[in-house]
Short mmCIF file of C-alpha atoms and ligand atoms in Angstrom, two decimals:
data_model
loop_
_atom_site.label_atom_id
_atom_site.label_comp_id
_atom_site.label_asym_id
_atom_site.label_seq_id
_atom_site.Cartn_x
_atom_site.Cartn_y
_atom_site.Cartn_z
CA MET A 28 42.44 66.22 18.30
CA LYS A 29 39.24 64.25 18.97
CA VAL A 30 39.12 60.72 17.61
CA LEU A 31 36.51 59.73 15.11
CA ASN A 32 35.00 56.45 16.03
CA ASN A 33 31.24 56.66 16.55
CA ILE A 34 29.41 58.01 13.52
CA THR A 35 25.61 58.49 13.52
CA ILE A 36 23.98 58.59 10.13
CA LEU A 37 20.70 60.30 9.48
CA PRO A 38 19.79 59.30 5.90
CA GLY A 39 16.50 61.28 6.04
CA ASP A 40 14.13 61.66 3.08
CA GLY A 41 14.07 61.56 -0.71
CA ILE A 42 17.50 60.82 -2.15
CA GLY A 43 19.03 61.09 1.31
CA PRO A 44 19.24 57.31 1.93
CA GLU A 45 20.74 56.68 -1.54
CA VAL A 46 23.45 59.30 -1.28
CA VAL A 47 24.34 58.31 2.33
CA ALA A 48 24.64 54.69 1.25
CA GLN A 49 27.35 55.71 -1.27
CA ALA A 50 29.14 57.80 1.27
CA LEU A 51 29.20 54.78 3.60
CA LYS A 52 30.82 52.70 0.91
CA VAL A 53 33.56 55.25 0.77
CA LEU A 54 33.81 55.42 4.51
CA TYR A 55 34.20 51.66 4.72
CA ALA A 56 36.82 51.68 1.98
CA ILE A 57 38.79 54.25 3.98
CA GLY A 58 38.28 52.15 7.19
CA LYS A 59 39.63 49.07 5.42
CA LYS A 60 42.66 50.78 3.93
CA TYR A 61 43.66 52.64 7.13
CA ASN A 62 42.36 50.10 9.63
CA HIS A 63 39.68 52.27 11.26
CA GLN A 64 36.79 50.49 12.96
CA TRP A 65 33.95 52.86 12.48
CA LYS A 66 30.92 52.28 14.70
CA ILE A 67 27.98 53.41 12.64
CA LYS A 68 24.54 53.99 14.13
CA GLU A 69 21.47 55.02 12.13
CA ALA A 70 18.67 57.27 13.28
CA LEU A 71 15.56 58.99 11.90
CA ILE A 72 15.00 62.65 10.96
CA GLY A 73 12.53 64.45 8.76
CA ALA A 74 9.43 63.14 7.04
CA CYS A 75 10.46 59.52 7.54
CA ALA A 76 10.68 60.17 11.29
CA ILE A 77 7.17 61.77 11.25
CA ASP A 78 5.77 58.73 9.43
CA ALA A 79 7.46 56.34 11.89
CA THR A 80 6.98 58.20 15.20
CA GLY A 81 4.92 61.38 14.67
CA ASP A 82 8.00 63.44 15.57
CA PRO A 83 10.49 64.82 12.94
CA PHE A 84 13.39 64.50 15.41
CA PRO A 85 12.52 62.00 18.10
CA ASP A 86 14.50 61.82 21.35
CA VAL A 87 16.21 58.57 20.38
CA SER A 88 17.64 60.36 17.34
CA LEU A 89 18.86 63.23 19.49
CA LEU A 90 20.55 60.71 21.83
CA ALA A 91 22.21 58.89 18.93
CA CYS A 92 23.58 62.27 17.72
CA GLN A 93 24.76 63.30 21.20
CA GLU A 94 26.62 60.04 21.58
CA ALA A 95 28.33 60.34 18.17
CA ASP A 96 31.73 61.85 17.45
CA ALA A 97 30.29 63.03 14.12
CA ILE A 98 26.98 62.92 12.31
CA LEU A 99 26.37 62.38 8.63
CA LEU A 100 23.01 63.64 7.31
CA GLY A 101 21.47 62.92 3.91
CA ALA A 102 18.58 65.31 3.31
CA ILE A 103 15.09 66.07 4.71
CA GLY A 104 11.81 67.16 3.16
CA ASP A 105 8.80 65.75 1.46
CA PRO A 106 6.47 67.61 -1.01
CA LYS A 107 3.42 66.48 0.92
CA TYR A 108 4.26 69.12 3.58
CA ASP A 109 5.42 71.92 1.23
CA ASN A 110 2.11 73.29 0.15
CA ASP A 111 0.25 72.87 3.39
CA PRO A 112 0.72 75.92 5.60
CA SER A 113 -1.56 74.41 8.18
CA ALA A 114 0.57 71.28 8.72
CA LYS A 115 1.26 71.01 12.48
CA VAL A 116 4.45 68.98 12.11
CA ARG A 117 6.94 69.50 9.31
CA PRO A 118 10.23 67.76 8.43
CA GLU A 119 12.08 71.10 8.66
CA GLN A 120 11.18 71.43 12.35
CA GLY A 121 13.31 68.30 12.96
CA LEU A 122 16.25 69.89 11.25
CA LEU A 123 15.93 73.15 13.22
CA ARG A 124 15.43 71.33 16.52
CA MET A 125 18.44 69.17 15.81
CA ARG A 126 20.63 72.21 15.09
CA LYS A 127 19.44 74.00 18.19
CA SER A 128 19.62 71.04 20.60
CA LEU A 129 23.05 70.00 19.41
CA GLY A 130 24.25 73.67 19.54
CA LEU A 131 25.42 73.53 15.88
CA TYR A 132 25.99 77.25 15.56
CA ALA A 133 28.36 77.44 12.62
CA ASN A 134 27.43 76.19 9.21
CA ILE A 135 30.38 76.06 6.83
CA ARG A 136 29.75 75.85 3.11
CA PRO A 137 32.75 75.87 0.79
CA VAL A 138 32.25 76.96 -2.75
CA LYS A 139 34.61 75.36 -5.17
CA ILE A 140 34.74 75.18 -9.00
CA TYR A 141 35.85 72.07 -10.85
CA GLU A 142 37.87 73.10 -13.94
CA GLN A 143 36.47 70.10 -15.94
CA LEU A 144 32.90 71.03 -15.19
CA ILE A 145 33.07 74.78 -15.99
CA HIS A 146 30.95 74.27 -19.07
CA LEU A 147 27.99 73.23 -16.82
CA SER A 148 27.86 76.56 -15.09
CA VAL A 149 25.56 79.28 -16.44
CA PHE A 150 28.44 81.69 -15.80
CA LYS A 151 31.15 82.71 -18.22
CA PRO A 152 34.49 80.89 -17.61
CA GLU A 153 36.26 84.19 -16.94
CA VAL A 154 33.83 84.99 -14.08
CA LEU A 155 34.57 81.61 -12.52
CA LYS A 156 38.33 81.92 -12.67
CA ASP A 157 39.92 81.70 -9.18
CA VAL A 158 36.60 81.26 -7.42
CA ASP A 159 37.28 79.59 -4.12
CA PHE A 160 35.45 80.80 -1.00
CA VAL A 161 33.73 79.57 2.06
CA ILE A 162 30.55 80.78 3.69
CA TYR A 163 30.32 80.83 7.49
CA ARG A 164 26.58 80.97 8.25
CA GLU A 165 25.31 81.42 11.83
CA LEU A 166 22.89 78.54 12.34
CA THR A 167 21.15 78.62 15.71
CA GLY A 168 20.02 82.22 16.09
CA GLY A 169 18.39 85.12 14.30
CA ILE A 170 15.02 85.19 12.62
CA TYR A 171 14.89 81.36 12.39
CA PHE A 172 14.62 81.05 16.18
CA GLY A 173 13.16 84.29 17.47
CA GLU A 174 9.69 84.45 18.90
CA LYS A 175 6.98 83.80 16.32
CA VAL A 176 3.55 85.33 16.43
CA LYS A 177 0.54 84.26 14.38
CA GLU A 178 -2.65 86.17 14.85
CA GLU A 179 -5.74 86.52 12.77
CA THR A 180 -4.70 89.69 11.03
CA PHE A 181 -0.88 89.73 11.41
CA SER A 182 2.18 87.55 11.91
CA SER A 183 5.73 88.34 13.02
CA ASP A 184 9.15 86.69 13.32
CA LEU A 185 11.59 88.22 15.71
CA CYS A 186 15.25 88.48 14.67
CA LEU A 187 17.35 88.47 17.85
CA TYR A 188 21.12 88.10 18.31
CA HIS A 189 23.18 88.11 21.45
CA ARG A 190 26.80 89.26 21.40
CA PHE A 191 28.10 85.81 22.32
CA GLU A 192 26.34 84.29 19.36
CA VAL A 193 28.10 86.65 17.03
CA GLU A 194 31.45 86.36 18.81
CA ARG A 195 31.84 82.61 18.68
CA ILE A 196 31.23 82.20 14.93
CA THR A 197 33.25 85.35 14.18
CA HIS A 198 36.30 83.76 15.83
CA LEU A 199 35.84 80.56 13.72
CA ALA A 200 35.54 82.67 10.59
CA PHE A 201 38.68 84.67 11.35
CA GLN A 202 40.62 81.50 12.20
CA GLN A 203 39.58 80.04 8.86
CA ALA A 204 40.65 83.24 7.06
CA MET A 205 44.07 82.93 8.66
CA GLN A 206 44.37 79.48 7.04
CA ARG A 207 43.31 80.85 3.67
CA ARG A 208 43.83 84.11 1.81
CA LYS A 209 43.36 86.24 4.91
CA LYS A 210 40.26 88.03 3.78
CA LEU A 211 36.89 88.16 5.56
CA THR A 212 33.68 89.75 4.38
CA LEU A 213 30.78 90.37 6.73
CA VAL A 214 27.50 90.36 4.87
CA ASP A 215 24.65 92.18 6.57
CA LYS A 216 22.02 94.84 6.26
CA ALA A 217 23.48 97.35 8.72
CA ASN A 218 21.84 100.29 6.82
CA VAL A 219 18.49 99.02 8.07
CA LEU A 220 18.74 96.35 10.75
CA GLU A 221 19.79 96.77 14.40
CA THR A 222 20.97 93.13 14.56
CA SER A 223 23.29 93.82 11.58
CA ARG A 224 24.74 96.85 13.41
CA LEU A 225 25.49 94.56 16.32
CA TRP A 226 27.21 92.11 13.97
CA ARG A 227 29.26 94.95 12.48
CA SER A 228 30.50 96.28 15.77
CA VAL A 229 31.32 92.83 17.24
CA VAL A 230 33.10 91.74 14.11
CA ALA A 231 35.08 95.01 13.84
CA GLU A 232 36.08 94.70 17.49
CA ILE A 233 37.27 91.09 17.14
CA SER A 234 39.19 91.93 13.94
CA SER A 235 41.86 93.66 16.06
CA GLN A 236 42.80 90.14 17.33
CA TYR A 237 43.46 89.09 13.76
CA PRO A 238 45.44 92.05 12.31
CA GLU A 239 46.65 90.08 9.27
CA VAL A 240 43.10 89.51 8.06
CA VAL A 241 41.62 92.13 5.78
CA LEU A 242 38.03 92.75 6.83
CA ASP A 243 35.33 94.32 4.68
CA PHE A 244 31.60 94.74 4.88
CA LEU A 245 28.93 94.25 2.25
CA TYR A 246 25.21 94.75 2.38
CA ILE A 247 23.32 91.58 1.53
CA ASP A 248 21.75 93.07 -1.60
CA ASN A 249 25.11 94.11 -2.92
CA ALA A 250 26.71 90.78 -1.83
CA ALA A 251 24.00 88.90 -3.77
CA MET A 252 25.10 90.85 -6.84
CA GLN A 253 28.85 90.48 -6.21
CA VAL A 254 28.52 86.65 -5.90
CA ILE A 255 27.45 86.74 -9.56
CA LEU A 256 29.52 89.61 -10.90
CA ASN A 257 32.82 89.06 -9.13
CA PRO A 258 32.80 85.84 -7.11
CA SER A 259 36.60 85.57 -6.97
CA ARG A 260 36.64 88.61 -4.66
CA PHE A 261 35.50 86.45 -1.75
CA ASP A 262 37.53 84.37 0.57
CA VAL A 263 35.67 83.83 3.89
CA VAL A 264 32.10 85.19 3.96
CA LEU A 265 30.41 85.61 7.29
CA CYS A 266 26.60 85.94 7.53
CA ASP A 267 23.72 85.62 9.95
CA ASN A 268 21.32 82.72 9.65
CA LEU A 269 18.89 84.05 7.00
CA PHE A 270 21.37 85.86 4.82
CA GLY A 271 23.69 82.84 4.93
CA ASP A 272 20.84 80.57 3.87
CA ILE A 273 20.08 82.65 0.85
CA LEU A 274 23.60 83.46 -0.16
CA SER A 275 24.80 79.87 0.08
CA ASP A 276 22.14 78.60 -2.31
CA GLU A 277 22.98 81.41 -4.73
CA ALA A 278 26.70 80.69 -4.48
CA SER A 279 26.14 76.95 -5.18
CA VAL A 280 24.99 77.82 -8.68
CA LEU A 281 28.53 78.94 -9.52
CA SER A 282 29.80 75.37 -9.44
CA GLY A 283 27.24 74.14 -11.95
CA SER A 284 25.55 71.54 -9.76
CA MET A 285 24.36 71.47 -6.17
CA GLY A 286 25.26 67.83 -6.23
CA LEU A 287 28.93 68.72 -5.73
CA LEU A 288 28.93 70.82 -2.57
CA PRO A 289 29.42 69.45 0.96
CA SER A 290 28.97 71.34 4.23
CA ALA A 291 29.76 71.08 7.90
CA SER A 292 27.94 72.35 10.96
CA LYS A 293 29.81 72.74 14.19
CA GLY A 294 29.19 73.52 17.78
CA GLU A 295 30.85 73.04 21.18
CA LYS A 296 30.45 69.29 21.22
CA SER A 297 28.87 68.01 18.01
CA ALA A 298 29.83 68.18 14.36
CA LEU A 299 27.48 67.36 11.52
CA TYR A 300 28.27 66.91 7.81
CA GLU A 301 25.80 66.97 4.98
CA PRO A 302 25.41 67.81 1.29
CA ILE A 303 23.95 71.23 0.72
CA HIS A 304 21.31 69.91 -1.68
CA GLY A 305 17.83 68.96 -0.54
CA SER A 306 15.88 65.67 -0.67
CA TYR A 307 15.16 65.97 -4.47
CA PRO A 308 11.96 63.87 -4.16
CA GLN A 309 11.46 63.56 -7.91
CA ALA A 310 14.65 61.47 -8.06
CA ALA A 311 14.07 59.40 -4.96
CA GLY A 312 14.51 55.69 -5.48
CA LYS A 313 15.68 56.08 -9.08
CA ASP A 314 19.36 55.70 -8.39
CA ILE A 315 20.19 58.83 -10.45
CA ALA A 316 21.15 61.29 -7.69
CA ASN A 317 24.67 62.60 -7.45
CA PRO A 318 26.39 61.19 -4.36
CA LEU A 319 29.51 63.34 -4.63
CA ALA A 320 28.33 66.11 -2.23
CA THR A 321 27.70 63.49 0.47
CA ILE A 322 30.96 61.70 -0.26
CA LEU A 323 32.77 65.10 -0.03
CA SER A 324 30.97 65.72 3.25
CA VAL A 325 32.72 62.57 4.56
CA GLU A 326 35.93 64.09 3.29
CA MET A 327 35.29 67.24 5.32
CA MET A 328 34.54 65.08 8.38
CA LEU A 329 37.79 63.15 8.06
CA ARG A 330 39.83 66.34 7.55
CA ASP A 331 38.31 68.00 10.59
CA PHE A 332 39.32 65.05 12.69
CA GLY A 333 42.81 65.23 11.35
CA TYR A 334 42.66 62.22 9.02
CA MET A 335 44.48 64.07 6.20
CA ASP A 336 45.67 61.09 4.14
CA GLU A 337 42.19 59.59 4.31
CA ALA A 338 40.60 62.87 3.22
CA ASN A 339 43.09 63.30 0.40
CA ASP A 340 42.32 59.81 -0.87
CA ILE A 341 38.68 60.90 -1.27
CA ILE A 342 39.61 64.04 -3.08
CA TYR A 343 41.84 62.01 -5.41
CA ALA A 344 39.11 59.43 -6.10
CA VAL A 345 36.45 62.12 -6.76
CA ASP A 346 38.84 64.03 -9.06
CA GLN A 347 39.52 60.83 -10.97
CA CYS A 348 35.83 60.27 -11.57
CA ILE A 349 35.20 63.87 -12.58
CA GLY A 350 38.31 63.85 -14.83
CA ALA A 351 37.22 60.67 -16.54
CA GLY A 352 33.66 61.96 -17.09
CA PHE A 353 32.33 59.15 -14.89
CA LEU A 354 29.33 61.25 -13.75
CA THR A 355 25.70 61.18 -12.78
CA GLU A 356 23.15 62.80 -15.12
CA ASP A 357 23.04 66.21 -13.37
CA LEU A 358 26.62 66.77 -14.53
CA GLY A 359 25.67 66.25 -18.19
CA PRO A 360 27.93 63.40 -19.31
CA THR A 361 27.26 61.66 -22.64
CA ILE A 362 26.56 58.47 -20.78
CA ALA A 363 25.40 59.00 -17.23
CA VAL A 364 26.28 56.52 -14.49
CA LYS A 365 23.97 55.60 -11.65
CA CYS A 366 24.30 56.95 -8.13
CA SER A 367 25.31 53.47 -6.87
CA GLU A 368 27.84 53.05 -9.69
CA LEU A 369 29.52 56.27 -8.81
CA GLY A 370 29.61 55.26 -5.13
CA ASP A 371 31.26 51.95 -6.09
CA LYS A 372 33.72 53.68 -8.31
CA VAL A 373 34.88 56.23 -5.73
CA ALA A 374 35.11 53.50 -3.05
CA GLY A 375 36.94 51.21 -5.48
CA LEU A 376 39.59 53.85 -6.10
CA ILE A 377 40.52 53.86 -2.44
CA VAL A 378 42.96 50.97 -2.11
C1 LIG B 407 19.36 74.81 4.53
C2 LIG B 407 17.89 74.61 4.32
C3 LIG B 407 17.12 74.76 5.62
C4 LIG B 407 17.36 76.09 6.16
C5 LIG B 407 15.62 74.45 5.50
C6 LIG B 407 15.33 73.08 4.95
C7 LIG B 407 14.91 74.68 6.85
O1 LIG B 407 17.41 75.53 3.38
O2 LIG B 407 19.93 73.95 5.29
O3 LIG B 407 19.95 75.70 4.03
O4 LIG B 407 16.70 77.07 5.77
O5 LIG B 407 18.28 76.27 7.01
MG1 LIG B 408 18.93 76.69 2.52
#
């Protein structure tokens, strides 16, 4: 097991710096209790990096990420780039370049429901019963990274997958299924797309190495429907880059708030942890954002590095806050607490 010592933080834009600050409080509380000396380095990504250097992911940031055992990202994005199709540099380019240059090919997004917060969901409680699944989204290939063409009268985005790109994430997804309920669903569009047919054949081939795992296939349009109609049918969901992007946002609605869901992105060498929510610019600087997704991203980080007691402490502290209704405004409590108060509370429960 790799040790966790050097952690690079990329607070990013919008509410990113606020939620990362709360996660750091929690990380330091863990360090104090268990005597870990984290070495934390900070670097720029996104709109703030463009403002400071002209580049959404400058080389110094890449270096700081390469030197780290793990990376904690807040969020990126600024509305000033959103409605400007002619913008030459965009915050998102920094994120994509980071994923590609660090080889973060597997994005892992668990979807979990908190019993006490079921009333927040737009779904009926019976639909949410037993919902507990995890999405494995391929992150460095497909239509996001294929050749792009922009001409006067047409544009195109190439969707390209190599066997090895499908194989490596498929093994991770099967291994995860073995630790869980032993069910894997490949989501694709194999009735139309050649890349999806490649995914199907590679995944079917690899499944013989995991005979205990029940494999099934769903087309993306049907999967989008099943996530809403019958979400408890899923255990591990495997998708290409674009389908995983869409399905994971859809699935996050089940839990009632995007502010609760963490994620991990893994590659050969690097591992990055981040909340699945965006930079929520309307809330930036107001101290109202929900820091729990980022705090739970630290929990995922610790667990991946084998720090089980430490990770369990975070789960306990977060559960305590949710159970007591000590919540930020997105979770609809009678009296909302501030982002910083919730960070203090979670950190304070780790003693
Ligand atoms: C995500 C985001 C990004 C993506 C954007 C910001 C480029 O939606 O991490 O899911 O599409 O991958
Ligand atoms: Mg997305």
